[in-house]
PDB file of N, CA and C in Angstrom:
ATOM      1  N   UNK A 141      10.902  -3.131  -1.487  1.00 88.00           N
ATOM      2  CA  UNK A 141       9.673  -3.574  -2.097  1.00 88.00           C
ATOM      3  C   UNK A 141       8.929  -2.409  -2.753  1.00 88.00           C
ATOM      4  N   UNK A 142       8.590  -1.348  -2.258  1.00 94.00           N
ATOM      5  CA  UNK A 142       8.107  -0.071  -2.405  1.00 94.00           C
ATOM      6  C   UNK A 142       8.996   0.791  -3.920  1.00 94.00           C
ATOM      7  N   UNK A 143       9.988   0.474  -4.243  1.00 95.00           N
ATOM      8  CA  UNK A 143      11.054   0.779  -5.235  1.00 95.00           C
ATOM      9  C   UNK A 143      10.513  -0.595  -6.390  1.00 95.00           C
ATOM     10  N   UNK A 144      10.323  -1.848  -6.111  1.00 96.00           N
ATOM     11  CA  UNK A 144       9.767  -2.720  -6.872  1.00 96.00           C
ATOM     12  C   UNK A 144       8.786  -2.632  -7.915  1.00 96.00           C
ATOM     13  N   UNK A 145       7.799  -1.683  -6.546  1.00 96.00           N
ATOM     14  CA  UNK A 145       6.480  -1.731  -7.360  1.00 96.00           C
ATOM     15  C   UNK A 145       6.250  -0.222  -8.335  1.00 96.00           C
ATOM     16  N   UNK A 146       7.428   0.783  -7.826  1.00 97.00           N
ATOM     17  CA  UNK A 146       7.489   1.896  -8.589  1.00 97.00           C
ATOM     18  C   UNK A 146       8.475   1.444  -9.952  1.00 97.00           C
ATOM     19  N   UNK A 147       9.239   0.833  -9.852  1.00 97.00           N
ATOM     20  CA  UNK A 147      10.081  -0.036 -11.056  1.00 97.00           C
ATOM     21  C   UNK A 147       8.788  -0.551 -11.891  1.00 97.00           C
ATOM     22  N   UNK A 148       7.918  -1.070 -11.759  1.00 97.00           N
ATOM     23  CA  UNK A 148       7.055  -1.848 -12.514  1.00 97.00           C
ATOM     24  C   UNK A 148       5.996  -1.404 -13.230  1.00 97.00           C
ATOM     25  N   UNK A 149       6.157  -0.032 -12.375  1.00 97.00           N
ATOM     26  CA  UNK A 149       4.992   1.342 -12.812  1.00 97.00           C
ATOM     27  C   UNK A 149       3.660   0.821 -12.101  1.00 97.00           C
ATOM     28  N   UNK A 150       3.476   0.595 -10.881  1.00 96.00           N
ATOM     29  CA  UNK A 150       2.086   0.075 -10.677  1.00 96.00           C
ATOM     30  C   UNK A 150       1.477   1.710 -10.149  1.00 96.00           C
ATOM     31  N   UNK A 151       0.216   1.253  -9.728  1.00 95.00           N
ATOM     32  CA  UNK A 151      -0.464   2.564  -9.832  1.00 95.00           C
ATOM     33  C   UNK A 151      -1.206   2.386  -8.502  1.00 95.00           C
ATOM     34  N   UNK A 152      -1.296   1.243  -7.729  1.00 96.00           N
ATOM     35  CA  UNK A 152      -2.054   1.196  -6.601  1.00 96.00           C
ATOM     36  C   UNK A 152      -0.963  -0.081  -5.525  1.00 96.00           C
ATOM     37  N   UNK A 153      -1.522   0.266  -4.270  1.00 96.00           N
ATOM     38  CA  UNK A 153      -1.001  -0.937  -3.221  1.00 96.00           C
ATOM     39  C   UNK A 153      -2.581  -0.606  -2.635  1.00 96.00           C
ATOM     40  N   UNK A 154      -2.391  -2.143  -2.144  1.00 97.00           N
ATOM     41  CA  UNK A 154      -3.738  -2.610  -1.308  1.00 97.00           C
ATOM     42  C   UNK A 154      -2.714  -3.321  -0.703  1.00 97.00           C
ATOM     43  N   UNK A 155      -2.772  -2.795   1.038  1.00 95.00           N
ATOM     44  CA  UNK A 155      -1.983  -3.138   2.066  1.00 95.00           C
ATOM     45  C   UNK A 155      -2.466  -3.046   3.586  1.00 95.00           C
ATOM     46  N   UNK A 156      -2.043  -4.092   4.455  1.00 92.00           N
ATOM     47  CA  UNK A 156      -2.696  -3.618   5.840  1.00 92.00           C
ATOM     48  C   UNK A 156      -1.849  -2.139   6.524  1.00 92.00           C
ATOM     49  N   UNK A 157      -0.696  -2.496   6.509  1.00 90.00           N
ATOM     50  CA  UNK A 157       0.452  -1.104   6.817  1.00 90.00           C
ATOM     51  C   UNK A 157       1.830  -1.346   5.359  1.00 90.00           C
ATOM     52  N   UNK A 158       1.866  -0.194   6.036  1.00 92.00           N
ATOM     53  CA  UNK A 158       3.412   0.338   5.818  1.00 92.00           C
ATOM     54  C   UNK A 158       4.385   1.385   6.048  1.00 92.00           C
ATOM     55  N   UNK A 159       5.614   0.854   5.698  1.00 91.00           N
ATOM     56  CA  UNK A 159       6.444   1.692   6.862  1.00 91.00           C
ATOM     57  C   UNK A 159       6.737   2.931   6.572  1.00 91.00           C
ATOM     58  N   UNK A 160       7.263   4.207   6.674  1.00 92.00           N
ATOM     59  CA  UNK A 160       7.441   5.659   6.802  1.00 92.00           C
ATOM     60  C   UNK A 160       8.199   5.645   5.444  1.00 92.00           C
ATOM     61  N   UNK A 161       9.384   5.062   5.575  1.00 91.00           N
ATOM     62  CA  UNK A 161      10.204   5.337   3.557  1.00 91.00           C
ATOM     63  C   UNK A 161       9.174   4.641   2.764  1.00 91.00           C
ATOM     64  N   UNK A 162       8.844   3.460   2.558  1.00 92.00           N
ATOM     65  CA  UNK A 162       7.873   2.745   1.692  1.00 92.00           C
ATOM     66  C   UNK A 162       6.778   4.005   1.541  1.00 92.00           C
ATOM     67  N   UNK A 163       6.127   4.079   2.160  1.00 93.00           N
ATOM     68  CA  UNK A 163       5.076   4.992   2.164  1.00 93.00           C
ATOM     69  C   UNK A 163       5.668   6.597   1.062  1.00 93.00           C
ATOM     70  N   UNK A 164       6.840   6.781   1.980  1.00 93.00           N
ATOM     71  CA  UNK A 164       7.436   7.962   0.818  1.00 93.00           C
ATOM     72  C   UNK A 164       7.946   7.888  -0.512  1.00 93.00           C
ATOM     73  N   UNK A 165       8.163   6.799  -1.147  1.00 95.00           N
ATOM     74  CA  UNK A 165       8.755   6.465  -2.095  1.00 95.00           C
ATOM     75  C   UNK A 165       7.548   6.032  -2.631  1.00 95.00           C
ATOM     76  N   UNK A 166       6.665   5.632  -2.496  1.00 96.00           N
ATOM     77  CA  UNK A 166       5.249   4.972  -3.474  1.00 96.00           C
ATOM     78  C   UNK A 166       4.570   6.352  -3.798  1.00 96.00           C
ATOM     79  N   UNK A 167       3.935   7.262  -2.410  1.00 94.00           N
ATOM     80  CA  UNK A 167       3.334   8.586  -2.674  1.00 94.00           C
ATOM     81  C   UNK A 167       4.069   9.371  -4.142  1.00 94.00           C
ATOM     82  N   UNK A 168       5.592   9.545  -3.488  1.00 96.00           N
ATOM     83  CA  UNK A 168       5.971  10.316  -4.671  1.00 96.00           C
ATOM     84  C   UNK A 168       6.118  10.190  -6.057  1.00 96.00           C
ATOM     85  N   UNK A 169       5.824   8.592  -6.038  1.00 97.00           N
ATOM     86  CA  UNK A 169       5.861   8.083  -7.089  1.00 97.00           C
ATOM     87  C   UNK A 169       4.268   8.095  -8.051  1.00 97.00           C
ATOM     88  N   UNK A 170       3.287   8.516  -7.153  1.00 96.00           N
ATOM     89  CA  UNK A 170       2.002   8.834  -7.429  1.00 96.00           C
ATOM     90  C   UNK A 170       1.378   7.359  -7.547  1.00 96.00           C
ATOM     91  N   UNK A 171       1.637   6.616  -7.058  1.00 97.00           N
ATOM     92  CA  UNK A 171       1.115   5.674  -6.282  1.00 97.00           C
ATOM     93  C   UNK A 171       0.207   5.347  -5.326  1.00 97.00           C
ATOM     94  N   UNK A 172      -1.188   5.413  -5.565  1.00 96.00           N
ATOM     95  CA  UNK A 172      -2.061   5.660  -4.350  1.00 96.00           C
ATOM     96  C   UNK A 172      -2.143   4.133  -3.175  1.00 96.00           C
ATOM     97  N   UNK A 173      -2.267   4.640  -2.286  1.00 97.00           N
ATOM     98  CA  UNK A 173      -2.115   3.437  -1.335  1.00 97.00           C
ATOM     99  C   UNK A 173      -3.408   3.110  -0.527  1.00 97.00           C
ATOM    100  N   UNK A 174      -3.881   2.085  -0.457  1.00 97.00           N
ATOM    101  CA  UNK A 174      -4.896   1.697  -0.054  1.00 97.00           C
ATOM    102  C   UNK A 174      -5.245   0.851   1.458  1.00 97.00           C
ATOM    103  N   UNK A 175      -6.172   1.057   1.998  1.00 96.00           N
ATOM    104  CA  UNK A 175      -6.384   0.135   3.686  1.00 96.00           C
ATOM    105  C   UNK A 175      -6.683  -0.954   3.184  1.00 96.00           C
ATOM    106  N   UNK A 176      -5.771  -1.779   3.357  1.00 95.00           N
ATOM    107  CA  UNK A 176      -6.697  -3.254   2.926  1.00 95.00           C
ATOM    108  C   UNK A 176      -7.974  -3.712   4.008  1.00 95.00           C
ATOM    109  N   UNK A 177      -8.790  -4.428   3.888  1.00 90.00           N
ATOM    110  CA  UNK A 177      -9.856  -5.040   5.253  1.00 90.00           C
ATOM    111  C   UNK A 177      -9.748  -5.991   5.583  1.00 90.00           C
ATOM    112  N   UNK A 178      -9.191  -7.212   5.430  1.00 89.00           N
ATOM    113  CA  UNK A 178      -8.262  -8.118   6.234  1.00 89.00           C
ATOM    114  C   UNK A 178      -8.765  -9.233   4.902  1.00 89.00           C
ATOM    115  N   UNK A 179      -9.399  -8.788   4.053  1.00 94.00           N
ATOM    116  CA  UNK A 179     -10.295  -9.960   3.236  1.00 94.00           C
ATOM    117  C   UNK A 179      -8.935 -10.622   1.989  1.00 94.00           C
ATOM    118  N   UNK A 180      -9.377 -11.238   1.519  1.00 96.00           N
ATOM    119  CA  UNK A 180      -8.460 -11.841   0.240  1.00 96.00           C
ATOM    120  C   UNK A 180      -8.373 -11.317  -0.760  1.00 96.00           C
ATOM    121  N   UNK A 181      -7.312 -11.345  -1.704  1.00 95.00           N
ATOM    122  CA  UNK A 181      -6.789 -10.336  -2.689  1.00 95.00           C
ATOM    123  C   UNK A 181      -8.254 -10.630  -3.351  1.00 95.00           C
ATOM    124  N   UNK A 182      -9.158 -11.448  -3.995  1.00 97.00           N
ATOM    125  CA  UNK A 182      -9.998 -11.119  -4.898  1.00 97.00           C
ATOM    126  C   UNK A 182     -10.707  -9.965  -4.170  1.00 97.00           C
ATOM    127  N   UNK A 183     -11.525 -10.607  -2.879  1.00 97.00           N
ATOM    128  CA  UNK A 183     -12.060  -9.731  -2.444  1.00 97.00           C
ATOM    129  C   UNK A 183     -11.821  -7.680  -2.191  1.00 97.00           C
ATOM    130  N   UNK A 184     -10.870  -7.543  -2.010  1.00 97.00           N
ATOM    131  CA  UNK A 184      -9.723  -6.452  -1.803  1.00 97.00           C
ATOM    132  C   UNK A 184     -10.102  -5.483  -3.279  1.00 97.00           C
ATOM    133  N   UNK A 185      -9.950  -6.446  -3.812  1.00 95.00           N
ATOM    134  CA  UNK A 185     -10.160  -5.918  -5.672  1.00 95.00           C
ATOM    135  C   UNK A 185     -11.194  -5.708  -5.773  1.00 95.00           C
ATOM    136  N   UNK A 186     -12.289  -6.383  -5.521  1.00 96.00           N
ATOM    137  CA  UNK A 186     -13.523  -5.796  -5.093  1.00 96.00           C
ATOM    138  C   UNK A 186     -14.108  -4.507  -4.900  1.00 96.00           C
ATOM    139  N   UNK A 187     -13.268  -4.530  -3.620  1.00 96.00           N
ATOM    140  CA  UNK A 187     -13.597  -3.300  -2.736  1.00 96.00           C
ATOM    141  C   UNK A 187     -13.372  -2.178  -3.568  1.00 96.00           C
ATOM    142  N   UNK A 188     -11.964  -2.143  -3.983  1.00 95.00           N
ATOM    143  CA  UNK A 188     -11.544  -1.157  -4.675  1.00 95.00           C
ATOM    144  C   UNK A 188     -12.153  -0.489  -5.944  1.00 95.00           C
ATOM    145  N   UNK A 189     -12.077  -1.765  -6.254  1.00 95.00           N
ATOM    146  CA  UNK A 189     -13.375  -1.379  -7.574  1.00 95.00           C
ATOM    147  C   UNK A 189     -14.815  -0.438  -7.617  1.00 95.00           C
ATOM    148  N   UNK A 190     -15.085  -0.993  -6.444  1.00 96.00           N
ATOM    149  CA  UNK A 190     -16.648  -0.502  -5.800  1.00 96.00           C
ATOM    150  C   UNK A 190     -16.514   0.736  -5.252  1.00 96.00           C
ATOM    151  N   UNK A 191     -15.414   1.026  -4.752  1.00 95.00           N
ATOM    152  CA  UNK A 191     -14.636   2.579  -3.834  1.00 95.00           C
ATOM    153  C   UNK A 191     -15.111   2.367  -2.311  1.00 95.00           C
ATOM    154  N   UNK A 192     -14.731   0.833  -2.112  1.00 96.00           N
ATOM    155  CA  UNK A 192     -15.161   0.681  -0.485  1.00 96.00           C
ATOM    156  C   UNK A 192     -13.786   0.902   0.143  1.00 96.00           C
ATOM    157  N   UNK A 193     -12.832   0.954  -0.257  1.00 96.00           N
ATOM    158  CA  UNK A 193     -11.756   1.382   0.162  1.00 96.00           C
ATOM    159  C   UNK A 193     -10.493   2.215   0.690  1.00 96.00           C
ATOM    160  N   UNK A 194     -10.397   2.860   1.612  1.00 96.00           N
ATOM    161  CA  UNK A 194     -10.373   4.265   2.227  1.00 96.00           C
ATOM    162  C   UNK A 194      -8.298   4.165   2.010  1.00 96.00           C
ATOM    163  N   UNK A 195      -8.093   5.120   1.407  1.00 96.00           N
ATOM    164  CA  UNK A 195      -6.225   5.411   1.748  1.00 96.00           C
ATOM    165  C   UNK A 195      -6.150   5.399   2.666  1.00 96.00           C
ATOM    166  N   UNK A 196      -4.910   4.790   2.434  1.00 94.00           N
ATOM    167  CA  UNK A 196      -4.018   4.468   3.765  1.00 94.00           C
ATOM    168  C   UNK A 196      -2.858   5.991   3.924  1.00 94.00           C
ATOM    169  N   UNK A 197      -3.003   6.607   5.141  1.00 87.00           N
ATOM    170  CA  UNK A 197      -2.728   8.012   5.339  1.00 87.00           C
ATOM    171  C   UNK A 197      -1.577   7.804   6.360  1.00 87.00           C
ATOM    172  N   UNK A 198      -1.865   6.730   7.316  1.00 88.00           N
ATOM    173  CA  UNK A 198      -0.926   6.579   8.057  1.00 88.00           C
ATOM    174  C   UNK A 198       0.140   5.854   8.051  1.00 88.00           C
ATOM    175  N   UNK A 199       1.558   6.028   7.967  1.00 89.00           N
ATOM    176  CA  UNK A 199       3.044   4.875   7.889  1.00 89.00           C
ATOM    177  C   UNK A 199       3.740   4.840   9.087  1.00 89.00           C
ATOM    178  N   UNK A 200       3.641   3.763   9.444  1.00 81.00           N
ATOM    179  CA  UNK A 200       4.727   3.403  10.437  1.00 81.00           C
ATOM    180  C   UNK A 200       6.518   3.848  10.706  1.00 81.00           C
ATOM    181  N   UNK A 201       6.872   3.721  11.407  1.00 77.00           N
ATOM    182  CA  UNK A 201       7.981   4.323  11.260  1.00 77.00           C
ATOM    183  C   UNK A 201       9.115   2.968  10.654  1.00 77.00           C
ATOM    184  N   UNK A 202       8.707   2.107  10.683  1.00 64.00           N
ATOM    185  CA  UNK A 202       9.055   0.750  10.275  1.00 64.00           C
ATOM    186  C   UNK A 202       9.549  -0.080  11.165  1.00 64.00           C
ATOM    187  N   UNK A 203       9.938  -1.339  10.752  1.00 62.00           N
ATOM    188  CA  UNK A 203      10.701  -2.474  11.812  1.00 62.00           C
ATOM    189  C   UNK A 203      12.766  -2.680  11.361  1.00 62.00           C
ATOM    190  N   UNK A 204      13.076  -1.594  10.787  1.00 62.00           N
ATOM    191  CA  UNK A 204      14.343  -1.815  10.158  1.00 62.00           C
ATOM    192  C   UNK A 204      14.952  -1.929  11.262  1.00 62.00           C
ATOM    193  N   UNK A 205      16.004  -3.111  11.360  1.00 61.00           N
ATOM    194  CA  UNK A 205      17.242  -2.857  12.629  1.00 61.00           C
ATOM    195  C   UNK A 205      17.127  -4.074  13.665  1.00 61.00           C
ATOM    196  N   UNK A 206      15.343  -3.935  13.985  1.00 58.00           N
ATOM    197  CA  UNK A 206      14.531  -4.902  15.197  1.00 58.00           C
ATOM    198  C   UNK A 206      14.521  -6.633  14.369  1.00 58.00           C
ATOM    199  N   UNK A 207      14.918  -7.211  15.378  1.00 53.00           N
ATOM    200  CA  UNK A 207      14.597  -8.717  15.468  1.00 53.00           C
ATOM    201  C   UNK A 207      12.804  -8.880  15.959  1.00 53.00           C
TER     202      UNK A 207
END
């Protein structure tokens, strides 16, 4: 997914998490990544707009493998 959105040239994610490669492959791609606040994509857009929205710094190590 993270390869998707660098394919498409996007320039932002507004997300609750993400996992450790995703996270590395968007950064390097200069892709800034965003905390979503649990609200709805309009709202989200909002935020962002306004700069209520803090990067997302931390990636999970992911769920690859796990049921």
């Amino acid at each position: 997914a993270a390869q998707f959105l660098v394919d498409r040239k996007a320039d932002a994610l507004i997300t609750v998490r993400a996992g450790q490669n995703a996270g590395e492959v968007l950064l390097a791609a200069g892709v800034a990544v965003w905390k979503a606040s649990g609200h709805t994509a309009a709202e989200e857009l909002k935020a962002l707009e306004a700069g209520n929205l803090s990067r997302l710094n931390s990636f999970h190590a992911g769920f690859h493998g796990r049921a």
